[in-house]
Amino acid sequence: MRLKKLVSYGIFVLFIVIGLSFTGIARGYSIPPTLAKIEFAQQTSDLMLNTLFAALTQEFDETTPDNVEQGKQSISLIFNDHNKDMRLVGTVGPLLQNDRPSDKFEVQANQLALAGKAYTDVQRVDKKWYYRRSIPLSNFRAECALCHVNFPAGPTSDWVGALMLRIPIKN
């Protein structure tokens, strides 16, 4: 009888220890990233922005009234709808559904972008930490109106949306 009680108590303690271990593991995934890891993601974001801006500038330099449709397709391939880590987002039509803000960050970032203000945050999305950033975009080149026929002939200072970047932060 005493042995049975001791075994039952041991099993009970074992379940408590296992339960606490799983709780600790689960909470470990929600621990915010360190400042060093955030800075690393921010530096990665700077490099990514430079790369994307260079690609956009190259596209603008090569797009003419004769190849607008090819230019649209080229940009669409770069900003592929399946890539959630870099997106062009706006609310000035005509837009596809995927070009509209898709979550709270993008709604707030787009509102700020339309006033010419950038926005950054560190957020947990789908159980992963990300450095998120938006860069306001204006109608800054004459070529913008070639593809976006609803834009006035540019360049103008009209804010039209944002480039959204999302950098995963490794734990």
mmCIF file of N, CA, C and O in Angstrom, residues 18-113:
data_model
loop_
_atom_site.group_PDB
_atom_site.id
_atom_site.type_symbol
_atom_site.label_atom_id
_atom_site.label_comp_id
_atom_site.label_asym_id
_atom_site.label_seq_id
_atom_site.Cartn_x
_atom_site.Cartn_y
_atom_site.Cartn_z
ATOM 1 N N ILE A 18 7.076 17.446 -16.246
ATOM 2 C CA ILE A 18 6.922 17.434 -17.705
ATOM 3 C C ILE A 18 6.062 18.611 -18.157
ATOM 4 O O ILE A 18 6.384 19.302 -19.125
ATOM 5 N N GLY A 19 4.966 18.867 -17.452
ATOM 6 C CA GLY A 19 4.090 19.988 -17.796
ATOM 7 C C GLY A 19 4.815 21.316 -17.712
ATOM 8 O O GLY A 19 4.697 22.167 -18.602
ATOM 9 N N LEU A 20 5.601 21.516 -16.651
ATOM 10 C CA LEU A 20 6.362 22.758 -16.518
ATOM 11 C C LEU A 20 7.428 22.877 -17.608
ATOM 12 O O LEU A 20 7.692 23.963 -18.106
ATOM 13 N N SER A 21 8.022 21.771 -17.990
ATOM 14 C CA SER A 21 9.024 21.786 -19.059
ATOM 15 C C SER A 21 8.395 22.224 -20.374
ATOM 16 O O SER A 21 8.950 23.066 -21.090
ATOM 17 N N PHE A 22 7.231 21.648 -20.695
ATOM 18 C CA PHE A 22 6.555 22.042 -21.935
ATOM 19 C C PHE A 22 6.141 23.510 -21.895
ATOM 20 O O PHE A 22 6.223 24.210 -22.898
ATOM 21 N N THR A 23 5.708 23.988 -20.739
ATOM 22 C CA THR A 23 5.343 25.392 -20.600
ATOM 23 C C THR A 23 6.554 26.275 -20.843
ATOM 24 O O THR A 23 6.479 27.281 -21.544
ATOM 25 N N GLY A 24 7.688 25.883 -20.269
ATOM 26 C CA GLY A 24 8.922 26.642 -20.471
ATOM 27 C C GLY A 24 9.349 26.656 -21.924
ATOM 28 O O GLY A 24 9.768 27.692 -22.456
ATOM 29 N N ILE A 25 9.236 25.543 -22.591
ATOM 30 C CA ILE A 25 9.593 25.460 -24.013
ATOM 31 C C ILE A 25 8.660 26.352 -24.831
ATOM 32 O O ILE A 25 9.100 27.121 -25.678
ATOM 33 N N ALA A 26 7.364 26.264 -24.547
ATOM 34 C CA ALA A 26 6.385 27.070 -25.291
ATOM 35 C C ALA A 26 6.636 28.556 -25.074
ATOM 36 O O ALA A 26 6.571 29.354 -26.007
ATOM 37 N N ARG A 27 6.936 28.944 -23.848
ATOM 38 C CA ARG A 27 7.197 30.362 -23.585
ATOM 39 C C ARG A 27 8.498 30.818 -24.212
ATOM 40 O O ARG A 27 8.645 31.970 -24.564
ATOM 41 N N GLY A 28 9.438 29.910 -24.346
ATOM 42 C CA GLY A 28 10.717 30.252 -24.956
ATOM 43 C C GLY A 28 10.564 30.760 -26.374
ATOM 44 O O GLY A 28 11.333 31.586 -26.837
ATOM 45 N N TYR A 29 9.550 30.299 -27.081
ATOM 46 C CA TYR A 29 9.324 30.743 -28.442
ATOM 47 C C TYR A 29 8.779 32.169 -28.504
ATOM 48 O O TYR A 29 8.852 32.799 -29.524
ATOM 49 N N SER A 30 8.233 32.663 -27.414
ATOM 50 C CA SER A 30 7.673 34.012 -27.431
ATOM 51 C C SER A 30 8.612 35.038 -26.814
ATOM 52 O O SER A 30 8.254 36.188 -26.693
ATOM 53 N N ILE A 31 9.802 34.629 -26.410
ATOM 54 C CA ILE A 31 10.759 35.575 -25.855
ATOM 55 C C ILE A 31 11.190 36.521 -26.968
ATOM 56 O O ILE A 31 11.651 36.075 -28.026
ATOM 57 N N PRO A 32 11.045 37.820 -26.754
ATOM 58 C CA PRO A 32 11.433 38.773 -27.808
ATOM 59 C C PRO A 32 12.920 38.653 -28.140
ATOM 60 O O PRO A 32 13.739 38.290 -27.297
ATOM 61 N N PRO A 33 13.277 38.965 -29.376
ATOM 62 C CA PRO A 33 14.682 38.873 -29.778
ATOM 63 C C PRO A 33 15.540 39.922 -29.066
ATOM 64 O O PRO A 33 15.034 40.962 -28.637
ATOM 65 N N THR A 34 16.822 39.645 -29.000
ATOM 66 C CA THR A 34 17.756 40.577 -28.362
ATOM 67 C C THR A 34 17.952 41.793 -29.257
ATOM 68 O O THR A 34 17.683 41.762 -30.466
ATOM 69 N N LEU A 35 18.477 42.850 -28.665
ATOM 70 C CA LEU A 35 18.755 44.074 -29.416
ATOM 71 C C LEU A 35 19.760 43.799 -30.535
ATOM 72 O O LEU A 35 19.616 44.318 -31.645
ATOM 73 N N ALA A 36 20.747 42.950 -30.273
ATOM 74 C CA ALA A 36 21.743 42.616 -31.300
ATOM 75 C C ALA A 36 21.087 41.931 -32.497
ATOM 76 O O ALA A 36 21.433 42.214 -33.654
ATOM 77 N N LYS A 37 20.134 41.041 -32.241
ATOM 78 C CA LYS A 37 19.457 40.348 -33.341
ATOM 79 C C LYS A 37 18.543 41.304 -34.115
ATOM 80 O O LYS A 37 18.405 41.196 -35.329
ATOM 81 N N ILE A 38 17.936 42.239 -33.404
ATOM 82 C CA ILE A 38 17.103 43.245 -34.068
ATOM 83 C C ILE A 38 17.980 44.138 -34.946
ATOM 84 O O ILE A 38 17.624 44.443 -36.089
ATOM 85 N N GLU A 39 19.139 44.546 -34.435
ATOM 86 C CA GLU A 39 20.053 45.376 -35.227
ATOM 87 C C GLU A 39 20.545 44.633 -36.471
ATOM 88 O O GLU A 39 20.670 45.219 -37.540
ATOM 89 N N PHE A 40 20.815 43.336 -36.336
ATOM 90 C CA PHE A 40 21.218 42.524 -37.483
ATOM 91 C C PHE A 40 20.104 42.526 -38.540
ATOM 92 O O PHE A 40 20.360 42.703 -39.730
ATOM 93 N N ALA A 41 18.863 42.345 -38.103
ATOM 94 C CA ALA A 41 17.722 42.353 -39.029
ATOM 95 C C ALA A 41 17.564 43.729 -39.672
ATOM 96 O O ALA A 41 17.249 43.825 -40.865
ATOM 97 N N GLN A 42 17.784 44.782 -38.905
ATOM 98 C CA GLN A 42 17.681 46.137 -39.453
ATOM 99 C C GLN A 42 18.743 46.354 -40.532
ATOM 100 O O GLN A 42 18.456 46.910 -41.598
ATOM 101 N N GLN A 43 19.957 45.893 -40.290
ATOM 102 C CA GLN A 43 21.023 46.023 -41.290
ATOM 103 C C GLN A 43 20.689 45.203 -42.537
ATOM 104 O O GLN A 43 20.934 45.647 -43.661
ATOM 105 N N THR A 44 20.112 44.026 -42.340
ATOM 106 C CA THR A 44 19.675 43.211 -43.474
ATOM 107 C C THR A 44 18.599 43.951 -44.265
ATOM 108 O O THR A 44 18.604 43.960 -45.500
ATOM 109 N N SER A 45 17.703 44.607 -43.547
ATOM 110 C CA SER A 45 16.639 45.382 -44.187
ATOM 111 C C SER A 45 17.226 46.526 -45.017
ATOM 112 O O SER A 45 16.755 46.804 -46.119
ATOM 113 N N ASP A 46 18.270 47.181 -44.497
ATOM 114 C CA ASP A 46 18.922 48.256 -45.252
ATOM 115 C C ASP A 46 19.505 47.732 -46.558
ATOM 116 O O ASP A 46 19.354 48.355 -47.612
ATOM 117 N N LEU A 47 20.166 46.578 -46.489
ATOM 118 C CA LEU A 47 20.732 45.975 -47.702
ATOM 119 C C LEU A 47 19.630 45.591 -48.688
ATOM 120 O O LEU A 47 19.745 45.809 -49.896
ATOM 121 N N MET A 48 18.549 45.010 -48.162
ATOM 122 C CA MET A 48 17.434 44.597 -49.015
ATOM 123 C C MET A 48 16.810 45.814 -49.693
ATOM 124 O O MET A 48 16.492 45.774 -50.892
ATOM 125 N N LEU A 49 16.625 46.904 -48.948
ATOM 126 C CA LEU A 49 16.062 48.126 -49.520
ATOM 127 C C LEU A 49 16.944 48.645 -50.648
ATOM 128 O O LEU A 49 16.445 49.010 -51.717
ATOM 129 N N ASN A 50 18.259 48.672 -50.429
ATOM 130 C CA ASN A 50 19.176 49.143 -51.479
ATOM 131 C C ASN A 50 19.074 48.279 -52.726
ATOM 132 O O ASN A 50 19.082 48.781 -53.851
ATOM 133 N N THR A 51 18.979 46.975 -52.541
ATOM 134 C CA THR A 51 18.868 46.046 -53.673
ATOM 135 C C THR A 51 17.564 46.272 -54.438
ATOM 136 O O THR A 51 17.553 46.341 -55.670
ATOM 137 N N LEU A 52 16.462 46.388 -53.701
ATOM 138 C CA LEU A 52 15.167 46.590 -54.353
ATOM 139 C C LEU A 52 15.097 47.943 -55.053
ATOM 140 O O LEU A 52 14.548 48.053 -56.156
ATOM 141 N N PHE A 53 15.645 48.968 -54.412
ATOM 142 C CA PHE A 53 15.628 50.292 -55.033
ATOM 143 C C PHE A 53 16.452 50.283 -56.319
ATOM 144 O O PHE A 53 16.053 50.868 -57.329
ATOM 145 N N ALA A 54 17.586 49.580 -56.303
ATOM 146 C CA ALA A 54 18.398 49.469 -57.518
ATOM 147 C C ALA A 54 17.620 48.748 -58.621
ATOM 148 O O ALA A 54 17.667 49.157 -59.791
ATOM 149 N N ALA A 55 16.900 47.685 -58.255
ATOM 150 C CA ALA A 55 16.100 46.950 -59.247
ATOM 151 C C ALA A 55 14.984 47.831 -59.801
ATOM 152 O O ALA A 55 14.740 47.845 -61.017
ATOM 153 N N LEU A 56 14.306 48.576 -58.934
ATOM 154 C CA LEU A 56 13.235 49.464 -59.401
ATOM 155 C C LEU A 56 13.790 50.561 -60.301
ATOM 156 O O LEU A 56 13.212 50.876 -61.350
ATOM 157 N N THR A 57 14.912 51.141 -59.918
ATOM 158 C CA THR A 57 15.523 52.194 -60.731
ATOM 159 C C THR A 57 15.911 51.648 -62.111
ATOM 160 O O THR A 57 15.676 52.302 -63.130
ATOM 161 N N GLN A 58 16.470 50.442 -62.123
ATOM 162 C CA GLN A 58 16.824 49.821 -63.404
ATOM 163 C C GLN A 58 15.575 49.608 -64.263
ATOM 164 O O GLN A 58 15.568 49.877 -65.464
ATOM 165 N N GLU A 59 14.522 49.153 -63.623
ATOM 166 C CA GLU A 59 13.259 48.928 -64.339
ATOM 167 C C GLU A 59 12.736 50.242 -64.907
ATOM 168 O O GLU A 59 12.323 50.312 -66.070
ATOM 169 N N PHE A 60 12.759 51.308 -64.111
ATOM 170 C CA PHE A 60 12.291 52.613 -64.583
ATOM 171 C C PHE A 60 13.143 53.102 -65.757
ATOM 172 O O PHE A 60 12.626 53.664 -66.721
ATOM 173 N N ASP A 61 14.444 52.889 -65.658
ATOM 174 C CA ASP A 61 15.344 53.346 -66.721
ATOM 175 C C ASP A 61 15.067 52.630 -68.045
ATOM 176 O O ASP A 61 15.300 53.194 -69.106
ATOM 177 N N GLU A 62 14.597 51.392 -67.965
ATOM 178 C CA GLU A 62 14.402 50.599 -69.174
ATOM 179 C C GLU A 62 12.957 50.593 -69.686
ATOM 180 O O GLU A 62 12.702 50.157 -70.805
ATOM 181 N N THR A 63 12.003 51.041 -68.866
ATOM 182 C CA THR A 63 10.603 51.017 -69.287
ATOM 183 C C THR A 63 10.295 52.237 -70.150
ATOM 184 O O THR A 63 10.607 53.367 -69.785
ATOM 185 N N THR A 64 9.683 51.964 -71.291
ATOM 186 C CA THR A 64 9.313 53.014 -72.237
ATOM 187 C C THR A 64 7.840 52.826 -72.601
ATOM 188 O O THR A 64 7.251 51.784 -72.282
ATOM 189 N N PRO A 65 7.245 53.790 -73.277
ATOM 190 C CA PRO A 65 5.861 53.591 -73.726
ATOM 191 C C PRO A 65 5.696 52.350 -74.607
ATOM 192 O O PRO A 65 4.632 51.748 -74.640
ATOM 193 N N ASP A 66 6.776 51.926 -75.279
ATOM 194 C CA ASP A 66 6.698 50.756 -76.157
ATOM 195 C C ASP A 66 6.746 49.420 -75.413
ATOM 196 O O ASP A 66 6.364 48.399 -75.982
ATOM 197 N N ASN A 67 7.252 49.401 -74.183
ATOM 198 C CA ASN A 67 7.363 48.122 -73.464
ATOM 199 C C ASN A 67 6.734 48.160 -72.066
ATOM 200 O O ASN A 67 7.170 47.448 -71.167
ATOM 201 N N VAL A 68 5.719 48.973 -71.904
ATOM 202 C CA VAL A 68 5.055 49.117 -70.603
ATOM 203 C C VAL A 68 4.537 47.775 -70.087
ATOM 204 O O VAL A 68 4.709 47.448 -68.908
ATOM 205 N N GLU A 69 3.915 46.999 -70.940
ATOM 206 C CA GLU A 69 3.341 45.725 -70.481
ATOM 207 C C GLU A 69 4.436 44.775 -69.985
ATOM 208 O O GLU A 69 4.258 44.086 -68.987
ATOM 209 N N GLN A 70 5.564 44.757 -70.664
ATOM 210 C CA GLN A 70 6.682 43.929 -70.206
ATOM 211 C C GLN A 70 7.211 44.464 -68.870
ATOM 212 O O GLN A 70 7.558 43.689 -67.976
ATOM 213 N N GLY A 71 7.265 45.774 -68.741
ATOM 214 C CA GLY A 71 7.715 46.380 -67.481
ATOM 215 C C GLY A 71 6.795 46.030 -66.321
ATOM 216 O O GLY A 71 7.255 45.708 -65.220
ATOM 217 N N LYS A 72 5.490 46.067 -66.572
ATOM 218 C CA LYS A 72 4.522 45.679 -65.533
ATOM 219 C C LYS A 72 4.732 44.236 -65.111
ATOM 220 O O LYS A 72 4.723 43.907 -63.921
ATOM 221 N N GLN A 73 4.921 43.361 -66.096
ATOM 222 C CA GLN A 73 5.116 41.951 -65.763
ATOM 223 C C GLN A 73 6.433 41.746 -65.015
ATOM 224 O O GLN A 73 6.495 40.965 -64.072
ATOM 225 N N SER A 74 7.458 42.452 -65.420
ATOM 226 C CA SER A 74 8.757 42.318 -64.755
ATOM 227 C C SER A 74 8.658 42.714 -63.284
ATOM 228 O O SER A 74 9.129 41.986 -62.395
ATOM 229 N N ILE A 75 8.035 43.852 -63.006
ATOM 230 C CA ILE A 75 7.865 44.299 -61.610
ATOM 231 C C ILE A 75 6.991 43.310 -60.854
ATOM 232 O O ILE A 75 7.265 42.997 -59.688
ATOM 233 N N SER A 76 5.950 42.805 -61.497
ATOM 234 C CA SER A 76 5.078 41.831 -60.834
ATOM 235 C C SER A 76 5.821 40.550 -60.472
ATOM 236 O O SER A 76 5.515 39.909 -59.473
ATOM 237 N N LEU A 77 6.788 40.183 -61.273
ATOM 238 C CA LEU A 77 7.579 38.992 -60.959
ATOM 239 C C LEU A 77 8.530 39.246 -59.789
ATOM 240 O O LEU A 77 8.761 38.370 -58.965
ATOM 241 N N ILE A 78 9.070 40.464 -59.730
ATOM 242 C CA ILE A 78 9.941 40.805 -58.597
ATOM 243 C C ILE A 78 9.120 40.853 -57.309
ATOM 244 O O ILE A 78 9.491 40.269 -56.295
ATOM 245 N N PHE A 79 7.989 41.538 -57.366
ATOM 246 C CA PHE A 79 7.115 41.639 -56.200
ATOM 247 C C PHE A 79 6.016 40.581 -56.317
ATOM 248 O O PHE A 79 4.826 40.867 -56.346
ATOM 249 N N ASN A 80 6.447 39.355 -56.358
ATOM 250 C CA ASN A 80 5.623 38.164 -56.489
ATOM 251 C C ASN A 80 4.629 38.072 -55.316
ATOM 252 O O ASN A 80 5.016 38.240 -54.166
ATOM 253 N N ASP A 81 3.383 37.780 -55.609
ATOM 254 C CA ASP A 81 2.352 37.694 -54.569
ATOM 255 C C ASP A 81 2.638 36.629 -53.518
ATOM 256 O O ASP A 81 2.101 36.681 -52.426
ATOM 257 N N HIS A 82 3.480 35.665 -53.819
ATOM 258 C CA HIS A 82 3.792 34.610 -52.856
ATOM 259 C C HIS A 82 4.885 35.027 -51.879
ATOM 260 O O HIS A 82 5.114 34.349 -50.883
ATOM 261 N N ASN A 83 5.576 36.128 -52.160
ATOM 262 C CA ASN A 83 6.645 36.602 -51.280
ATOM 263 C C ASN A 83 6.067 37.599 -50.284
ATOM 264 O O ASN A 83 5.748 38.727 -50.642
ATOM 265 N N LYS A 84 5.953 37.191 -49.039
ATOM 266 C CA LYS A 84 5.381 38.059 -48.008
ATOM 267 C C LYS A 84 6.439 38.931 -47.345
ATOM 268 O O LYS A 84 6.123 39.739 -46.487
ATOM 269 N N ASP A 85 7.707 38.762 -47.738
ATOM 270 C CA ASP A 85 8.784 39.520 -47.114
ATOM 271 C C ASP A 85 9.066 40.844 -47.814
ATOM 272 O O ASP A 85 9.789 41.682 -47.279
ATOM 273 N N MET A 86 8.513 41.047 -48.999
ATOM 274 C CA MET A 86 8.614 42.341 -49.676
ATOM 275 C C MET A 86 7.366 42.539 -50.520
ATOM 276 O O MET A 86 6.998 41.674 -51.309
ATOM 277 N N ARG A 87 6.708 43.645 -50.271
ATOM 278 C CA ARG A 87 5.440 43.908 -50.958
ATOM 279 C C ARG A 87 5.327 45.387 -51.273
ATOM 280 O O ARG A 87 5.792 46.224 -50.518
ATOM 281 N N LEU A 88 4.681 45.684 -52.370
ATOM 282 C CA LEU A 88 4.262 47.048 -52.670
ATOM 283 C C LEU A 88 2.801 47.140 -52.261
ATOM 284 O O LEU A 88 1.980 46.335 -52.702
ATOM 285 N N VAL A 89 2.495 48.097 -51.403
ATOM 286 C CA VAL A 89 1.153 48.204 -50.839
ATOM 287 C C VAL A 89 0.642 49.626 -51.004
ATOM 288 O O VAL A 89 1.397 50.588 -50.837
ATOM 289 N N GLY A 90 -0.625 49.735 -51.321
ATOM 290 C CA GLY A 90 -1.238 51.048 -51.439
ATOM 291 C C GLY A 90 -2.748 50.948 -51.343
ATOM 292 O O GLY A 90 -3.302 49.865 -51.155
ATOM 293 N N THR A 91 -3.387 52.094 -51.482
ATOM 294 C CA THR A 91 -4.845 52.131 -51.475
ATOM 295 C C THR A 91 -5.377 52.940 -52.660
ATOM 296 O O THR A 91 -6.571 53.097 -52.812
ATOM 297 N N VAL A 92 -4.467 53.439 -53.489
ATOM 298 C CA VAL A 92 -4.864 54.200 -54.670
ATOM 299 C C VAL A 92 -5.087 53.209 -55.804
ATOM 300 O O VAL A 92 -4.163 52.524 -56.223
ATOM 301 N N GLY A 93 -6.324 53.102 -56.272
ATOM 302 C CA GLY A 93 -6.653 52.137 -57.311
ATOM 303 C C GLY A 93 -6.064 52.513 -58.646
ATOM 304 O O GLY A 93 -5.530 53.605 -58.801
ATOM 305 N N PRO A 94 -6.124 51.630 -59.611
ATOM 306 C CA PRO A 94 -6.664 50.275 -59.498
ATOM 307 C C PRO A 94 -5.625 49.335 -58.877
ATOM 308 O O PRO A 94 -4.446 49.395 -59.198
ATOM 309 N N LEU A 95 -6.073 48.528 -57.944
ATOM 310 C CA LEU A 95 -5.190 47.598 -57.245
ATOM 311 C C LEU A 95 -5.799 46.207 -57.227
ATOM 312 O O LEU A 95 -7.016 46.057 -57.222
ATOM 313 N N LEU A 96 -4.936 45.218 -57.159
ATOM 314 C CA LEU A 96 -5.385 43.856 -56.899
ATOM 315 C C LEU A 96 -5.524 43.705 -55.390
ATOM 316 O O LEU A 96 -4.954 44.492 -54.613
ATOM 317 N N GLN A 97 -6.244 42.706 -54.924
ATOM 318 C CA GLN A 97 -6.447 42.505 -53.490
ATOM 319 C C GLN A 97 -5.115 42.368 -52.753
ATOM 320 O O GLN A 97 -4.942 42.889 -51.665
ATOM 321 N N ASN A 98 -4.149 41.691 -53.364
ATOM 322 C CA ASN A 98 -2.862 41.476 -52.704
ATOM 323 C C ASN A 98 -2.039 42.760 -52.570
ATOM 324 O O ASN A 98 -1.075 42.804 -51.825
ATOM 325 N N ASP A 99 -2.428 43.823 -53.271
ATOM 326 C CA ASP A 99 -1.696 45.084 -53.202
ATOM 327 C C ASP A 99 -2.213 45.989 -52.086
ATOM 328 O O ASP A 99 -1.677 47.069 -51.872
ATOM 329 N N ARG A 100 -3.234 45.555 -51.394
ATOM 330 C CA ARG A 100 -3.817 46.344 -50.308
ATOM 331 C C ARG A 100 -3.204 45.916 -48.976
ATOM 332 O O ARG A 100 -2.698 44.807 -48.849
ATOM 333 N N PRO A 101 -3.250 46.789 -47.964
ATOM 334 C CA PRO A 101 -2.745 46.404 -46.647
ATOM 335 C C PRO A 101 -3.438 45.132 -46.157
ATOM 336 O O PRO A 101 -4.651 44.992 -46.297
ATOM 337 N N SER A 102 -2.646 44.214 -45.575
ATOM 338 C CA SER A 102 -3.203 42.908 -45.211
ATOM 339 C C SER A 102 -3.260 42.640 -43.710
ATOM 340 O O SER A 102 -3.808 41.625 -43.304
ATOM 341 N N ASP A 103 -2.675 43.494 -42.892
ATOM 342 C CA ASP A 103 -2.739 43.301 -41.440
ATOM 343 C C ASP A 103 -2.604 44.664 -40.754
ATOM 344 O O ASP A 103 -2.481 45.689 -41.424
ATOM 345 N N LYS A 104 -2.650 44.666 -39.422
ATOM 346 C CA LYS A 104 -2.608 45.930 -38.675
ATOM 347 C C LYS A 104 -1.358 46.750 -38.984
ATOM 348 O O LYS A 104 -1.424 47.967 -39.130
ATOM 349 N N PHE A 105 -0.210 46.068 -39.050
ATOM 350 C CA PHE A 105 1.025 46.784 -39.346
ATOM 351 C C PHE A 105 0.913 47.501 -40.685
ATOM 352 O O PHE A 105 1.242 48.681 -40.796
ATOM 353 N N GLU A 106 0.467 46.793 -41.709
ATOM 354 C CA GLU A 106 0.399 47.379 -43.044
ATOM 355 C C GLU A 106 -0.642 48.489 -43.139
ATOM 356 O O GLU A 106 -0.434 49.464 -43.856
ATOM 357 N N VAL A 107 -1.746 48.364 -42.418
ATOM 358 C CA VAL A 107 -2.750 49.432 -42.414
ATOM 359 C C VAL A 107 -2.140 50.701 -41.819
ATOM 360 O O VAL A 107 -2.219 51.784 -42.401
ATOM 361 N N GLN A 108 -1.508 50.565 -40.648
ATOM 362 C CA GLN A 108 -0.892 51.725 -39.993
ATOM 363 C C GLN A 108 0.259 52.275 -40.833
ATOM 364 O O GLN A 108 0.385 53.476 -41.021
ATOM 365 N N ALA A 109 1.101 51.374 -41.360
ATOM 366 C CA ALA A 109 2.244 51.802 -42.169
ATOM 367 C C ALA A 109 1.781 52.534 -43.429
ATOM 368 O O ALA A 109 2.379 53.547 -43.813
ATOM 369 N N ASN A 110 0.730 52.051 -44.063
ATOM 370 C CA ASN A 110 0.233 52.700 -45.273
ATOM 371 C C ASN A 110 -0.348 54.079 -44.958
ATOM 372 O O ASN A 110 -0.137 55.022 -45.715
ATOM 373 N N GLN A 111 -1.058 54.196 -43.841
ATOM 374 C CA GLN A 111 -1.588 55.507 -43.453
ATOM 375 C C GLN A 111 -0.449 56.504 -43.241
ATOM 376 O O GLN A 111 -0.527 57.646 -43.684
ATOM 377 N N LEU A 112 0.608 56.062 -42.582
ATOM 378 C CA LEU A 112 1.770 56.930 -42.366
ATOM 379 C C LEU A 112 2.474 57.229 -43.689
ATOM 380 O O LEU A 112 2.923 58.351 -43.926
ATOM 381 N N ALA A 113 2.574 56.216 -44.561
ATOM 382 C CA ALA A 113 3.244 56.396 -45.849
ATOM 383 C C ALA A 113 2.533 57.453 -46.691
ATOM 384 O O ALA A 113 3.188 58.241 -47.386
#
